[in-house]
CSV table of C-alpha atoms in Angstrom, one decimal:
chain,number,residue,atom,x,y,z
Q,9,MET,CA,-23.1,-9.4,14.2
Q,10,GLU,CA,-23.5,-5.9,12.9
Q,11,LYS,CA,-23.6,-4.4,16.4
Q,12,LEU,CA,-20.5,-6.3,17.4
Q,13,ALA,CA,-18.7,-5.0,14.3
Q,14,MET,CA,-19.7,-1.4,15.0
Q,15,SER,CA,-18.0,-1.5,18.4
Q,16,LEU,CA,-14.7,-3.2,17.5
Q,17,PRO,CA,-11.8,-1.8,19.6
Q,18,LEU,CA,-9.6,-1.4,16.5
Q,19,ILE,CA,-8.2,1.8,15.0
Q,20,GLY,CA,-7.3,1.8,11.3
Q,21,ILE,CA,-4.1,3.7,10.5
Q,22,LEU,CA,-3.9,5.0,6.9
Q,23,ARG,CA,-0.4,6.3,6.9
Q,24,GLY,CA,0.6,7.7,3.5
Q,25,VAL,CA,-2.9,7.8,2.1
Q,26,THR,CA,-3.7,10.8,-0.3
Q,27,PRO,CA,-6.9,12.8,-0.3
Q,28,ASP,CA,-8.0,11.5,-3.7
Q,29,GLU,CA,-7.9,7.8,-2.5
Q,30,ALA,CA,-8.8,8.3,1.2
Q,31,VAL,CA,-12.6,7.9,0.8
Q,32,ASP,CA,-12.4,4.7,-1.2
Q,33,ILE,CA,-9.7,3.2,1.1
Q,34,ALA,CA,-11.7,4.1,4.2
Q,35,GLU,CA,-14.9,2.7,2.7
Q,36,ALA,CA,-13.2,-0.7,2.4
Q,37,VAL,CA,-12.0,-0.5,6.0
Q,38,LEU,CA,-15.4,0.4,7.3
Q,39,ALA,CA,-17.0,-2.4,5.4
Q,40,ALA,CA,-14.9,-4.8,7.4
Q,41,GLY,CA,-16.3,-3.3,10.7
Q,42,ILE,CA,-13.4,-1.0,11.7
Q,43,THR,CA,-15.1,2.3,12.6
Q,44,GLN,CA,-12.2,4.3,14.0
Q,45,ILE,CA,-9.8,5.7,11.4
Q,46,GLU,CA,-6.8,7.9,11.7
Q,47,VAL,CA,-4.8,9.7,9.0
Q,48,PRO,CA,-1.2,10.3,10.3
Q,49,LEU,CA,-0.1,13.9,9.9
Q,50,ASN,CA,3.0,12.8,8.1
Q,51,SER,CA,0.8,11.7,5.2
Q,52,PRO,CA,0.3,13.8,2.1
Q,53,ASN,CA,-2.1,16.7,2.8
Q,54,PRO,CA,-3.6,14.9,5.8
Q,55,LEU,CA,-6.0,17.6,6.9
Q,56,GLU,CA,-7.7,17.5,3.5
Q,57,SER,CA,-8.0,13.7,3.7
Q,58,ILE,CA,-9.6,14.1,7.2
Q,59,ARG,CA,-12.0,16.7,5.9
Q,60,ARG,CA,-13.1,14.4,3.0
Q,61,LEU,CA,-13.4,11.4,5.4
Q,62,VAL,CA,-15.5,13.4,7.8
Q,63,ASP,CA,-17.8,14.6,5.0
Q,64,ALA,CA,-18.2,11.0,3.8
Q,65,PHE,CA,-18.3,9.0,7.0
Q,66,GLY,CA,-18.8,11.4,9.9
Q,67,GLU,CA,-22.0,9.7,10.9
Q,68,ARG,CA,-20.7,6.2,10.6
Q,69,ALA,CA,-17.1,6.4,11.9
Q,70,VAL,CA,-14.8,8.3,14.3
Q,71,ILE,CA,-12.3,10.0,12.0
Q,72,GLY,CA,-9.1,11.7,13.2
Q,73,ALA,CA,-5.4,12.1,13.0
Q,74,GLY,CA,-2.3,10.2,14.1
Q,75,THR,CA,1.3,11.3,14.7
Q,76,VAL,CA,-0.1,14.4,16.4
Q,77,LEU,CA,2.7,16.1,18.3
Q,78,THR,CA,1.5,19.6,19.3
Q,79,PRO,CA,-1.6,21.3,20.7
Q,80,ALA,CA,-1.7,23.4,17.5
Q,81,GLN,CA,-2.0,20.3,15.4
Q,82,VAL,CA,-4.8,19.1,17.7
Q,83,ARG,CA,-6.7,22.4,16.9
Q,84,GLU,CA,-6.1,22.0,13.2
Q,85,VAL,CA,-7.5,18.4,13.2
Q,86,HIS,CA,-10.5,19.6,15.2
Q,87,ALA,CA,-11.1,22.4,12.7
Q,88,ALA,CA,-11.0,19.8,9.9
Q,89,GLY,CA,-13.8,17.9,11.7
Q,90,GLY,CA,-11.6,15.2,13.3
Q,91,ARG,CA,-12.7,13.7,16.6
Q,92,LEU,CA,-9.8,11.3,17.3
Q,93,ILE,CA,-6.2,12.2,18.2
Q,94,VAL,CA,-3.5,9.6,18.3
Q,95,SER,CA,0.1,10.2,19.2
Q,96,PRO,CA,3.3,8.2,19.2
Q,97,ASN,CA,4.3,9.8,22.5
Q,98,CYS,CA,2.9,11.2,25.8
Q,99,ARG,CA,2.7,15.0,25.8
Q,100,PRO,CA,0.3,16.2,28.5
Q,101,ALA,CA,-0.3,19.5,26.7
Q,102,VAL,CA,-1.5,17.6,23.6
Q,103,ILE,CA,-3.8,15.4,25.7
Q,104,GLU,CA,-5.2,18.3,27.6
Q,105,GLU,CA,-6.0,20.2,24.4
Q,106,THR,CA,-7.6,17.1,22.9
Q,107,HIS,CA,-9.7,16.6,26.1
Q,108,LYS,CA,-10.7,20.3,26.1
Q,109,LEU,CA,-12.0,20.1,22.6
Q,110,GLY,CA,-14.1,17.0,23.4
Q,111,MET,CA,-12.0,14.6,21.2
Q,112,ALA,CA,-10.8,11.1,21.9
Q,113,SER,CA,-7.2,11.1,23.0
Q,114,TRP,CA,-4.9,8.1,22.5
Q,115,PRO,CA,-1.3,9.0,23.5
Q,116,GLY,CA,1.6,6.6,23.0
Q,117,ILE,CA,3.1,5.1,26.2
Q,118,VAL,CA,5.7,2.5,27.1
Q,119,THR,CA,6.3,3.0,30.8
Q,120,PRO,CA,4.0,3.3,33.9
Q,121,SER,CA,5.2,6.9,34.3
Q,122,GLU,CA,4.0,7.8,30.9
Q,123,ALA,CA,0.8,5.9,31.4
Q,124,PHE,CA,-0.1,7.8,34.6
Q,125,ASP,CA,0.9,11.1,33.1
Q,126,ALA,CA,-1.4,10.4,30.2
Q,127,LEU,CA,-4.3,9.4,32.4
Q,128,ASP,CA,-3.8,12.4,34.7
Q,129,ALA,CA,-4.0,14.7,31.6
Q,130,GLY,CA,-7.3,13.2,30.5
Q,131,ALA,CA,-6.4,10.5,28.0
Q,132,THR,CA,-9.3,8.4,26.6
Q,133,GLY,CA,-7.1,5.3,26.5
Q,134,LEU,CA,-3.5,4.4,26.1
Q,135,LYS,CA,-1.6,3.3,23.0
Q,136,LEU,CA,1.2,0.9,23.9
Q,137,PHE,CA,3.7,1.8,21.2
Q,138,PRO,CA,5.7,0.1,19.9
Q,139,ALA,CA,4.1,-3.0,21.3
Q,140,VAL,CA,6.6,-5.2,19.7
Q,141,GLN,CA,9.3,-3.6,21.8
Q,142,VAL,CA,7.5,-4.0,25.1
Q,143,GLY,CA,6.3,-7.5,24.4
Q,144,LEU,CA,3.6,-9.5,26.1
Q,145,GLU,CA,5.4,-9.8,29.4
Q,146,GLY,CA,6.2,-6.1,29.5
Q,147,MET,CA,2.7,-5.2,28.7
Q,148,LYS,CA,1.3,-7.4,31.5
Q,149,ALA,CA,3.6,-5.7,34.0
Q,150,VAL,CA,2.3,-2.3,32.8
Q,151,ARG,CA,-1.3,-3.5,32.8
Q,152,ALA,CA,-1.0,-4.8,36.4
Q,153,VAL,CA,-0.5,-1.3,37.8
Q,154,LEU,CA,-3.1,0.6,35.7
Q,155,PRO,CA,-6.4,1.7,37.2
Q,156,ALA,CA,-9.3,-0.7,36.6
Q,157,GLY,CA,-11.1,0.1,33.4
Q,158,THR,CA,-8.1,1.7,31.7
Q,159,LEU,CA,-8.2,1.0,28.0
Q,160,LEU,CA,-4.9,-0.2,26.6
Q,161,TYR,CA,-4.4,-0.7,22.8
Q,162,ALA,CA,-1.4,-2.5,21.3
Q,163,VAL,CA,0.1,-0.7,18.3
Q,164,GLY,CA,3.1,-1.8,16.3
Q,165,GLY,CA,3.5,-5.6,16.3
Q,166,ALA,CA,0.0,-6.9,17.0
Q,167,GLY,CA,-1.8,-8.5,14.1
Q,168,VAL,CA,-3.3,-11.5,12.5
Q,169,ASP,CA,-0.7,-14.0,13.8
Q,170,ASN,CA,-0.7,-12.9,17.5
Q,171,PHE,CA,-4.0,-11.1,18.3
Q,172,ALA,CA,-5.1,-14.1,20.4
Q,173,GLU,CA,-1.9,-13.9,22.5
Q,174,TRP,CA,-2.2,-10.1,23.0
Q,175,ARG,CA,-5.9,-10.4,24.0
Q,176,ALA,CA,-5.2,-13.2,26.4
Q,177,ALA,CA,-2.5,-11.1,28.0
Q,178,GLY,CA,-4.8,-8.3,28.6
Q,179,VAL,CA,-5.0,-5.7,25.8
Q,180,ASP,CA,-8.3,-4.1,25.0
Q,181,GLY,CA,-7.8,-3.3,21.4
Q,182,ALA,CA,-5.2,-2.6,18.7
Q,183,GLY,CA,-4.1,0.0,16.2
Q,184,LEU,CA,-3.6,-1.5,12.7
Q,185,GLY,CA,-0.9,0.1,10.6
Q,186,SER,CA,1.1,-1.5,7.7
Q,187,ALA,CA,-0.8,-4.8,8.1
Q,188,LEU,CA,-4.0,-2.9,7.1
Q,189,TYR,CA,-2.7,-0.3,4.6
Q,190,LYS,CA,0.5,0.5,2.8
Q,191,PRO,CA,0.7,3.4,0.3
Q,192,GLY,CA,-0.2,2.3,-3.2
Q,193,GLN,CA,-2.5,-0.6,-2.2
Q,194,SER,CA,-5.9,-0.7,-3.8
Q,195,ALA,CA,-9.2,-0.4,-1.9
Q,196,SER,CA,-9.9,-4.0,-2.7
Q,197,GLN,CA,-6.6,-5.2,-1.3
Q,198,VAL,CA,-7.1,-3.1,1.8
Q,199,GLY,CA,-10.6,-4.4,2.3
Q,200,GLN,CA,-9.3,-8.0,2.2
Q,201,GLN,CA,-6.6,-7.1,4.7
Q,202,ALA,CA,-9.1,-5.4,7.0
Q,203,GLN,CA,-11.4,-8.3,6.9
Q,204,ALA,CA,-8.6,-10.7,7.8
Q,205,LEU,CA,-7.6,-8.5,10.7
Q,206,VAL,CA,-11.1,-8.3,12.0
Q,207,ASP,CA,-11.6,-12.0,11.7
Q,208,ALA,CA,-8.4,-12.7,13.6
Q,209,TRP,CA,-9.4,-10.2,16.3
Q,210,LEU,CA,-12.8,-11.8,16.8
Q,211,ALA,CA,-11.3,-15.3,16.8
Q,212,GLY,CA,-9.2,-14.2,19.8
Q,213,GLU,CA,-12.4,-13.9,21.8
Q,214,GLN,CA,-12.9,-17.7,21.8
C-alpha cells in the first residue's frame, strides 16, 4: 500500500499558504500519500514557502510552484530548490526553460493545438485546465489525438464526487486545489480532505 501511495498521480495545490504554515500543511498532505506539492506564485511569499518545503521534504516529495508564467519565474523556483513547474497556460518558452533546468513541466492546455505545442516544447505532462470547462466529452476528444503515453491531469473540477468518471474517461491524474486546501484551514482539516481525495482516487481504480 505504501508503494502505491508514493506513486499517486496527484498534485496538491496549496494556493494562499504562508511560509509559517506551509510545512505543517504539507506534512498532512504527504501523510495521505500525495507526494507532489505546488505553491502557486500568487501565494504570500511563495519562494520562501518552497524553500522551507524543500528543506523539510525534499527527499520525500516533489516540491515546486504553480501559476508560473515566465522563464524568469522558472529560474527563481529552481533557485529556491523547486523541481516542479505548473502553469495555467501553455507558453513554450516557460516549458523549454523548465525542461532545460531538469524540472517537471506541467503546462495548462485546453485545445489540441496547445497540447502539441506543449509536448513539442518538452512538457512532462499536460494539465487540462479548467477541466470543468472542457468536460468529460471534450477531454476524451483531446485525449484521442494525443500521442500514446502522454500524461493528462485534470485540474479544476475533478474531485471526490467525480474521480471515477474522469478516470474511466481517460485522465491519468489530477491537480487538487480548493478541495484540498483553502487559506485559513488547519493542518488537521487539510489532512482529512487529502485522505478523502486519495481514497476517492483509489476507489476509481475498481
